[in-house]
Amino acid sequence: MNEIDRLSGFLQRLTPLSRSCLLSELERLELCGIDMPGSADIQARLRAEFRKDGSTQARATSPSRYFFAPLELLLIDGAPEHANAGRLSRNTLTPIWEWICRDLLPTMARDYIKAINDQVAANNPKEVQKIASTFQIKVVKVLENTLASSESAELARGKLAQYTASRTAFDDVMKMQHVLRAGDALPKFNERLPEKIAKFDDGQVAQITAQLDAFRKAHPDALPFALALLARRLKPSWQLVRLATKAAASKSVADVAATPYACVVPMVLDRLDDKRLALRVALRHNRVLVARDLLAEIYDIEYALKVRIDGIESCEWGVRLQQLMDAIAALVSAEVSRFPANVGHILGSRRLRSHDTLGGKLTYLAWKGRDAMQDGAAAFRKLIGQT
């Protein structure tokens, strides 16, 4: 028996659930940068079974897809271990669903699946939505009781670990709880946002901040998800940081950190990390032009954070920023070193750092002059208030 036959025999001895979870785990490890010999062949075989289109993205079956529908705009295809405030990993949905059906609410889940399948067969979408909404409410209530004590929460964590080795799957369960508990508040907030925001100017910042203030008051636990929905509309997404810098008394890191929306800074860093991972994949597959565009965006994010938050280098945000940029520099250095020293590499071009050009430097000086005037005015207002 050759190696391929042994592999096929091993996979067939597993239950469908085990094969589905195995596929999710292998994809998770790949996204984490862990190479496993033979993984590509196994993934190809399992995708042929579970995903008829050969997609690398997990596709939920109908009952679970309707249940997870409120999460759809918040899902990402990155590794679950990757930091993503306000977003969930698509790869954790399969193990979470199996945990709900087998451990959390087995009887209710079985009834739900049958009811959904019956209504889908009857082509009754309104009833399907009603059934899914009712089951979501039941799951939220059970989760509230389950997570009420540390003992029951640890028991649930242990049960979930039977379906995935991801350390953050349980965190995604709690994120799911916050999203489902918010009900239709998140979709309504999303509908009120502009379709695309090419420039997040002062007027739009003020308008959307007012919307966020109202949302935060009613659903504080769901605020990161509202911010994630906003980030989807921004081009570029780093402009999300303006919610914090615009509300701050000055550009100092202490003043920015004191604002209600300081959490957007680590969210922007999360997106910088997204681009680091995408850059690694692009370089691995020799997609140099894709890597070039990603690197230009990375440099823009780094510059935006440094120019808008004074003293960021000395705080936790700055430490993480430097760690990410060091990791990115290592990727670029490894790629450039593959070529002779006398051969220029596109990733080594200074033009990728647009702020190093003459126009970029003039813009920087203009910002500094404006900021000095604004900071002076703020200091004067503080002085008047104190006297």
Short mmCIF file of C-alpha atoms in Angstrom, two decimals:
data_model
loop_
_atom_site.label_atom_id
_atom_site.label_comp_id
_atom_site.label_asym_id
_atom_site.label_seq_id
_atom_site.Cartn_x
_atom_site.Cartn_y
_atom_site.Cartn_z
CA MET A 1 0.00 0.00 0.00
CA ASN A 2 1.50 3.34 -1.05
CA GLU A 3 1.48 6.55 0.98
CA ILE A 4 -1.58 8.01 -0.80
CA ASP A 5 -3.63 4.86 -0.10
CA ARG A 6 -2.61 4.92 3.57
CA LEU A 7 -3.62 8.59 3.79
CA SER A 8 -7.01 7.88 2.21
CA GLY A 9 -7.58 4.97 4.56
CA PHE A 10 -6.71 7.07 7.59
CA LEU A 11 -9.10 9.87 6.58
CA GLN A 12 -11.96 7.46 5.90
CA ARG A 13 -11.64 5.96 9.37
CA LEU A 14 -12.36 9.38 10.87
CA THR A 15 -15.93 10.56 11.42
CA PRO A 16 -17.20 13.41 9.18
CA LEU A 17 -17.02 15.72 12.20
CA SER A 18 -13.39 14.76 12.82
CA ARG A 19 -12.49 15.29 9.16
CA SER A 20 -14.17 18.72 9.17
CA CYS A 21 -12.35 19.78 12.34
CA LEU A 22 -9.07 18.38 10.96
CA LEU A 23 -9.43 20.61 7.89
CA SER A 24 -10.06 23.69 10.05
CA GLU A 25 -7.07 22.86 12.25
CA LEU A 26 -4.69 22.35 9.32
CA GLU A 27 -5.77 25.67 7.81
CA ARG A 28 -5.36 27.37 11.17
CA LEU A 29 -1.79 26.05 11.53
CA GLU A 30 -0.95 27.17 8.00
CA LEU A 31 -2.22 30.68 8.73
CA CYS A 32 -0.08 30.71 11.87
CA GLY A 33 2.98 30.04 9.68
CA ILE A 34 3.42 26.42 10.80
CA ASP A 35 4.38 24.14 7.90
CA MET A 36 3.38 20.49 8.21
CA PRO A 37 4.65 17.90 5.68
CA GLY A 38 1.79 16.46 3.63
CA SER A 39 -0.67 19.08 4.86
CA ALA A 40 -1.42 20.40 1.37
CA ASP A 41 -2.53 16.98 0.10
CA ILE A 42 -4.74 16.37 3.12
CA GLN A 43 -6.34 19.81 2.83
CA ALA A 44 -7.03 19.28 -0.87
CA ARG A 45 -8.78 15.97 -0.18
CA LEU A 46 -10.85 17.37 2.67
CA ARG A 47 -11.86 20.49 0.72
CA ALA A 48 -13.06 18.26 -2.09
CA GLU A 49 -15.34 16.57 0.44
CA PHE A 50 -16.59 19.55 2.45
CA ARG A 51 -16.24 22.49 0.05
CA LYS A 52 -17.32 21.62 -3.44
CA ASP A 53 -15.79 24.83 -4.84
CA GLY A 54 -12.37 23.98 -3.40
CA SER A 55 -12.40 27.18 -1.35
CA THR A 56 -9.84 27.69 1.38
CA GLN A 57 -12.49 29.48 3.42
CA ALA A 58 -14.70 27.50 5.78
CA ARG A 59 -18.28 27.35 4.56
CA ALA A 60 -20.94 26.62 7.13
CA THR A 61 -23.82 24.27 6.42
CA SER A 62 -27.29 25.83 6.12
CA PRO A 63 -28.44 25.61 9.79
CA SER A 64 -25.19 26.99 11.14
CA ARG A 65 -24.96 29.60 8.39
CA TYR A 66 -28.32 31.05 9.39
CA PHE A 67 -27.31 30.99 13.05
CA PHE A 68 -24.01 32.80 12.39
CA ALA A 69 -25.50 35.27 9.88
CA PRO A 70 -25.25 38.28 12.28
CA LEU A 71 -21.47 37.70 12.44
CA GLU A 72 -20.89 37.64 8.69
CA LEU A 73 -19.58 41.21 8.27
CA LEU A 74 -17.26 40.71 11.24
CA LEU A 75 -15.62 37.51 10.05
CA ILE A 76 -12.04 37.37 8.80
CA ASP A 77 -10.10 34.53 7.23
CA GLY A 78 -6.96 34.95 9.33
CA ALA A 79 -5.63 32.66 12.01
CA PRO A 80 -7.71 32.64 15.23
CA GLU A 81 -4.56 33.44 17.25
CA HIS A 82 -4.15 36.72 15.39
CA ALA A 83 -5.31 39.74 17.44
CA ASN A 84 -8.57 41.09 16.05
CA ALA A 85 -10.59 43.33 18.35
CA GLY A 86 -14.14 43.56 17.02
CA ARG A 87 -13.70 40.70 14.55
CA LEU A 88 -13.93 36.89 14.67
CA SER A 89 -12.06 34.19 12.79
CA ARG A 90 -14.13 32.25 10.28
CA ASN A 91 -12.08 29.17 11.13
CA THR A 92 -13.51 29.02 14.65
CA LEU A 93 -17.12 28.74 13.49
CA THR A 94 -16.97 24.99 12.82
CA PRO A 95 -15.66 24.02 16.27
CA ILE A 96 -18.01 26.51 17.99
CA TRP A 97 -21.00 25.10 16.15
CA GLU A 98 -20.06 21.52 17.01
CA TRP A 99 -19.62 22.55 20.66
CA ILE A 100 -23.08 24.19 20.68
CA CYS A 101 -24.71 21.12 19.10
CA ARG A 102 -22.94 18.44 21.13
CA ASP A 103 -22.32 20.05 24.52
CA LEU A 104 -24.07 23.36 25.09
CA LEU A 105 -27.60 22.71 23.76
CA PRO A 106 -27.70 19.27 22.09
CA THR A 107 -31.48 18.72 22.19
CA MET A 108 -32.45 22.28 21.21
CA ALA A 109 -29.79 22.29 18.49
CA ARG A 110 -31.15 19.06 17.03
CA ASP A 111 -34.67 20.55 16.97
CA TYR A 112 -33.32 23.76 15.45
CA ILE A 113 -31.50 21.95 12.65
CA LYS A 114 -34.62 19.94 11.76
CA ALA A 115 -36.83 23.04 11.82
CA ILE A 116 -34.41 25.02 9.64
CA ASN A 117 -34.06 22.20 7.10
CA ASP A 118 -37.85 21.80 6.92
CA GLN A 119 -38.41 25.51 6.28
CA VAL A 120 -35.56 25.72 3.76
CA ALA A 121 -37.14 22.81 1.86
CA ALA A 122 -40.49 24.62 2.00
CA ASN A 123 -38.82 27.81 0.64
CA ASN A 124 -40.02 29.89 3.59
CA PRO A 125 -37.22 32.43 4.26
CA LYS A 126 -39.20 34.49 6.78
CA GLU A 127 -39.80 31.46 8.97
CA VAL A 128 -36.15 30.45 8.61
CA GLN A 129 -35.09 33.87 9.91
CA LYS A 130 -37.55 33.65 12.80
CA ILE A 131 -36.31 30.19 13.83
CA ALA A 132 -32.66 31.28 13.64
CA SER A 133 -33.37 34.41 15.72
CA THR A 134 -35.16 32.38 18.39
CA PHE A 135 -32.27 29.92 18.65
CA GLN A 136 -29.74 32.76 18.86
CA ILE A 137 -31.63 34.17 21.87
CA LYS A 138 -31.62 30.75 23.54
CA VAL A 139 -27.87 30.35 23.00
CA VAL A 140 -27.17 33.81 24.44
CA LYS A 141 -29.19 33.04 27.57
CA VAL A 142 -27.43 29.72 28.11
CA LEU A 143 -24.05 31.35 27.54
CA GLU A 144 -24.85 33.99 30.16
CA ASN A 145 -25.48 31.23 32.70
CA THR A 146 -22.49 29.17 31.53
CA LEU A 147 -20.06 32.07 31.79
CA ALA A 148 -21.49 33.36 35.07
CA SER A 149 -18.97 31.44 37.18
CA SER A 150 -15.30 30.67 36.61
CA GLU A 151 -15.89 26.95 37.23
CA SER A 152 -18.58 26.55 34.55
CA ALA A 153 -16.62 28.77 32.15
CA GLU A 154 -13.53 26.56 32.53
CA LEU A 155 -15.64 23.46 31.97
CA ALA A 156 -17.00 25.00 28.77
CA ARG A 157 -13.49 25.95 27.68
CA GLY A 158 -12.36 22.36 28.16
CA LYS A 159 -15.29 21.01 26.12
CA LEU A 160 -14.59 23.46 23.29
CA ALA A 161 -10.93 22.39 23.28
CA GLN A 162 -12.07 18.93 22.12
CA TYR A 163 -12.93 20.47 18.75
CA THR A 164 -10.00 22.84 18.22
CA ALA A 165 -6.52 23.51 19.59
CA SER A 166 -6.91 27.23 19.03
CA ARG A 167 -6.26 29.15 22.24
CA THR A 168 -8.62 31.96 21.24
CA ALA A 169 -11.73 30.00 20.21
CA PHE A 170 -13.27 30.63 23.62
CA ASP A 171 -12.67 34.37 23.17
CA ASP A 172 -14.61 34.15 19.91
CA VAL A 173 -17.48 32.53 21.81
CA MET A 174 -17.66 35.57 24.07
CA LYS A 175 -17.44 37.90 21.06
CA MET A 176 -20.30 35.98 19.47
CA GLN A 177 -22.31 36.43 22.65
CA HIS A 178 -21.81 40.23 22.58
CA VAL A 179 -22.82 40.46 18.91
CA LEU A 180 -25.94 38.32 19.30
CA ARG A 181 -26.95 40.17 22.47
CA ALA A 182 -26.83 43.50 20.59
CA GLY A 183 -29.58 42.19 18.31
CA ASP A 184 -30.38 44.44 15.36
CA ALA A 185 -28.45 47.42 16.77
CA LEU A 186 -25.29 46.56 14.80
CA PRO A 187 -27.09 46.10 11.43
CA LYS A 188 -28.93 49.40 11.97
CA PHE A 189 -25.66 51.20 12.80
CA ASN A 190 -24.06 49.67 9.71
CA GLU A 191 -26.93 50.83 7.48
CA ARG A 192 -26.50 54.44 8.64
CA LEU A 193 -22.83 54.55 7.63
CA PRO A 194 -21.79 56.02 4.27
CA GLU A 195 -21.13 53.39 1.61
CA LYS A 196 -17.47 54.41 1.28
CA ILE A 197 -15.45 56.98 3.20
CA ALA A 198 -12.48 58.01 1.09
CA LYS A 199 -11.51 60.84 3.44
CA PHE A 200 -12.47 60.77 7.09
CA ASP A 201 -12.60 64.55 7.50
CA ASP A 202 -13.56 66.56 10.59
CA GLY A 203 -17.24 66.79 9.66
CA GLN A 204 -17.62 63.06 9.18
CA VAL A 205 -15.61 62.32 12.33
CA ALA A 206 -17.98 64.51 14.35
CA GLN A 207 -21.10 63.00 12.77
CA ILE A 208 -20.02 59.38 13.21
CA THR A 209 -18.70 60.03 16.72
CA ALA A 210 -22.19 61.19 17.69
CA GLN A 211 -23.63 57.94 16.30
CA LEU A 212 -21.01 55.92 18.16
CA ASP A 213 -21.70 57.79 21.41
CA ALA A 214 -25.36 56.74 21.25
CA PHE A 215 -24.44 53.18 20.33
CA ARG A 216 -21.83 52.92 23.09
CA LYS A 217 -24.33 54.09 25.69
CA ALA A 218 -26.85 51.40 24.74
CA HIS A 219 -24.45 48.54 23.88
CA PRO A 220 -21.02 49.11 25.46
CA ASP A 221 -19.86 45.49 24.97
CA ALA A 222 -20.60 45.67 21.24
CA LEU A 223 -18.68 48.91 20.60
CA PRO A 224 -15.59 47.17 19.09
CA PHE A 225 -17.84 45.54 16.49
CA ALA A 226 -19.41 48.87 15.53
CA LEU A 227 -15.89 50.25 15.10
CA ALA A 228 -14.95 47.23 12.97
CA LEU A 229 -17.97 47.92 10.72
CA LEU A 230 -16.84 51.53 10.38
CA ALA A 231 -13.29 50.43 9.50
CA ARG A 232 -14.70 48.45 6.57
CA ARG A 233 -15.98 51.71 5.04
CA LEU A 234 -12.74 53.66 5.48
CA LYS A 235 -10.14 53.92 2.76
CA PRO A 236 -7.54 53.67 4.18
CA SER A 237 -8.62 51.89 7.35
CA TRP A 238 -5.93 53.55 9.51
CA GLN A 239 -8.10 56.69 9.45
CA LEU A 240 -10.05 54.96 12.22
CA VAL A 241 -7.44 56.42 14.58
CA ARG A 242 -8.91 59.89 13.99
CA LEU A 243 -11.80 59.01 16.32
CA ALA A 244 -9.27 59.12 19.17
CA THR A 245 -6.90 61.86 17.99
CA LYS A 246 -9.71 64.26 17.08
CA ALA A 247 -11.31 63.90 20.51
CA ALA A 248 -7.99 64.29 22.39
CA ALA A 249 -6.97 67.56 24.05
CA SER A 250 -3.60 67.32 22.29
CA LYS A 251 -1.55 64.86 20.24
CA SER A 252 0.27 63.51 23.30
CA VAL A 253 -0.07 59.79 23.84
CA ALA A 254 -1.55 60.39 27.31
CA ASP A 255 -4.33 62.61 25.96
CA VAL A 256 -5.14 60.21 23.12
CA ALA A 257 -5.23 57.27 25.55
CA ALA A 258 -7.71 59.18 27.75
CA THR A 259 -10.36 59.47 25.02
CA PRO A 260 -13.41 57.14 24.89
CA TYR A 261 -12.21 55.74 21.56
CA ALA A 262 -8.57 55.04 22.41
CA CYS A 263 -9.29 51.38 21.59
CA VAL A 264 -9.08 52.25 17.89
CA VAL A 265 -5.28 52.49 18.12
CA PRO A 266 -4.76 48.77 18.88
CA MET A 267 -7.43 48.03 16.26
CA VAL A 268 -5.32 49.87 13.66
CA LEU A 269 -2.30 47.87 14.86
CA ASP A 270 -4.36 44.70 14.33
CA ARG A 271 -4.85 45.73 10.72
CA LEU A 272 -1.16 46.43 10.38
CA ASP A 273 -0.56 42.88 11.56
CA ASP A 274 -3.09 41.69 8.93
CA LYS A 275 -0.90 43.25 6.28
CA ARG A 276 2.24 41.69 7.79
CA LEU A 277 0.66 38.24 7.44
CA ALA A 278 -0.52 39.02 3.90
CA LEU A 279 3.00 40.23 3.03
CA ARG A 280 4.47 36.95 4.29
CA VAL A 281 2.05 34.95 2.12
CA ALA A 282 2.74 37.15 -0.93
CA LEU A 283 6.50 36.70 -0.57
CA ARG A 284 6.13 32.96 -0.04
CA HIS A 285 4.29 32.72 -3.37
CA ASN A 286 6.62 35.17 -5.18
CA ARG A 287 3.87 37.77 -5.69
CA VAL A 288 6.28 40.68 -5.64
CA LEU A 289 3.89 43.33 -6.99
CA VAL A 290 1.29 42.41 -4.37
CA ALA A 291 4.04 42.57 -1.74
CA ARG A 292 5.07 46.01 -3.01
CA ASP A 293 1.56 47.42 -2.60
CA LEU A 294 1.19 45.86 0.85
CA LEU A 295 4.52 47.31 1.96
CA ALA A 296 3.52 50.80 0.80
CA GLU A 297 0.31 50.53 2.84
CA ILE A 298 2.28 49.27 5.85
CA TYR A 299 4.64 52.27 5.72
CA ASP A 300 1.65 54.62 5.45
CA ILE A 301 0.08 53.13 8.60
CA GLU A 302 3.36 53.39 10.52
CA TYR A 303 3.80 57.01 9.46
CA ALA A 304 0.19 57.94 10.26
CA LEU A 305 0.45 56.59 13.81
CA LYS A 306 3.78 58.29 14.50
CA VAL A 307 2.79 61.67 13.09
CA ARG A 308 -0.63 61.77 14.79
CA ILE A 309 0.35 60.52 18.26
CA ASP A 310 3.29 62.28 19.90
CA GLY A 311 5.38 60.02 22.12
CA ILE A 312 3.85 56.78 20.84
CA GLU A 313 7.30 55.18 20.83
CA SER A 314 7.42 55.19 24.63
CA CYS A 315 4.08 53.47 25.28
CA GLU A 316 2.62 49.99 24.82
CA TRP A 317 1.19 50.94 21.43
CA GLY A 318 4.63 52.03 20.25
CA VAL A 319 6.27 48.85 21.52
CA ARG A 320 3.84 46.74 19.53
CA LEU A 321 4.25 48.97 16.48
CA GLN A 322 8.03 48.55 16.63
CA GLN A 323 7.72 44.78 17.02
CA LEU A 324 5.51 44.59 13.94
CA MET A 325 7.82 46.81 11.89
CA ASP A 326 10.85 44.75 12.96
CA ALA A 327 9.08 41.57 11.80
CA ILE A 328 8.17 43.25 8.51
CA ALA A 329 11.73 44.49 8.05
CA ALA A 330 12.98 40.93 8.54
CA LEU A 331 10.63 39.67 5.83
CA VAL A 332 11.76 42.38 3.41
CA SER A 333 15.42 41.84 4.24
CA ALA A 334 15.15 38.10 3.61
CA GLU A 335 13.49 38.76 0.24
CA VAL A 336 15.97 41.43 -0.87
CA SER A 337 18.97 39.31 0.20
CA ARG A 338 18.02 36.68 -2.38
CA PHE A 339 19.29 39.04 -5.09
CA PRO A 340 22.85 40.28 -5.74
CA ALA A 341 23.80 43.53 -4.01
CA ASN A 342 24.19 45.33 -7.33
CA VAL A 343 20.65 44.41 -8.42
CA GLY A 344 17.97 46.75 -7.11
CA HIS A 345 14.86 45.16 -5.61
CA ILE A 346 11.45 46.77 -5.86
CA LEU A 347 10.84 46.24 -2.13
CA GLY A 348 13.96 48.24 -1.32
CA SER A 349 12.76 51.34 -3.15
CA ARG A 350 12.50 54.50 -1.05
CA ARG A 351 9.45 55.49 -3.09
CA LEU A 352 7.41 52.99 -1.09
CA ARG A 353 7.75 55.39 1.84
CA SER A 354 5.74 58.22 0.28
CA HIS A 355 6.39 60.50 3.24
CA ASP A 356 10.13 60.44 2.47
CA THR A 357 9.50 62.24 -0.82
CA LEU A 358 9.69 66.04 -1.06
CA GLY A 359 5.90 66.32 -1.17
CA GLY A 360 5.56 64.08 1.84
CA LYS A 361 8.06 66.12 3.84
CA LEU A 362 6.30 69.39 2.99
CA THR A 363 3.00 67.86 4.10
CA TYR A 364 4.64 66.76 7.34
CA LEU A 365 5.94 70.31 8.01
CA ALA A 366 2.46 71.72 7.31
CA TRP A 367 0.93 69.27 9.79
CA LYS A 368 3.51 70.18 12.40
CA GLY A 369 2.77 73.90 12.01
CA ARG A 370 -0.97 73.31 12.29
CA ASP A 371 -0.51 71.02 15.30
CA ALA A 372 1.67 73.57 17.08
CA MET A 373 -1.06 76.19 16.70
CA GLN A 374 -3.77 73.81 17.89
CA ASP A 375 -1.74 72.61 20.87
CA GLY A 376 -0.97 76.21 21.82
CA ALA A 377 -4.66 77.10 21.68
CA ALA A 378 -5.54 74.07 23.80
CA ALA A 379 -2.91 75.03 26.38
CA PHE A 380 -4.27 78.58 26.45
CA ARG A 381 -7.83 77.33 27.03
CA LYS A 382 -6.58 75.14 29.90
CA LEU A 383 -4.77 78.11 31.42
CA ILE A 384 -7.88 80.27 31.24
CA GLY A 385 -9.92 77.51 32.85
CA GLN A 386 -7.44 77.18 35.70
CA THR A 387 -7.45 80.91 36.40
#
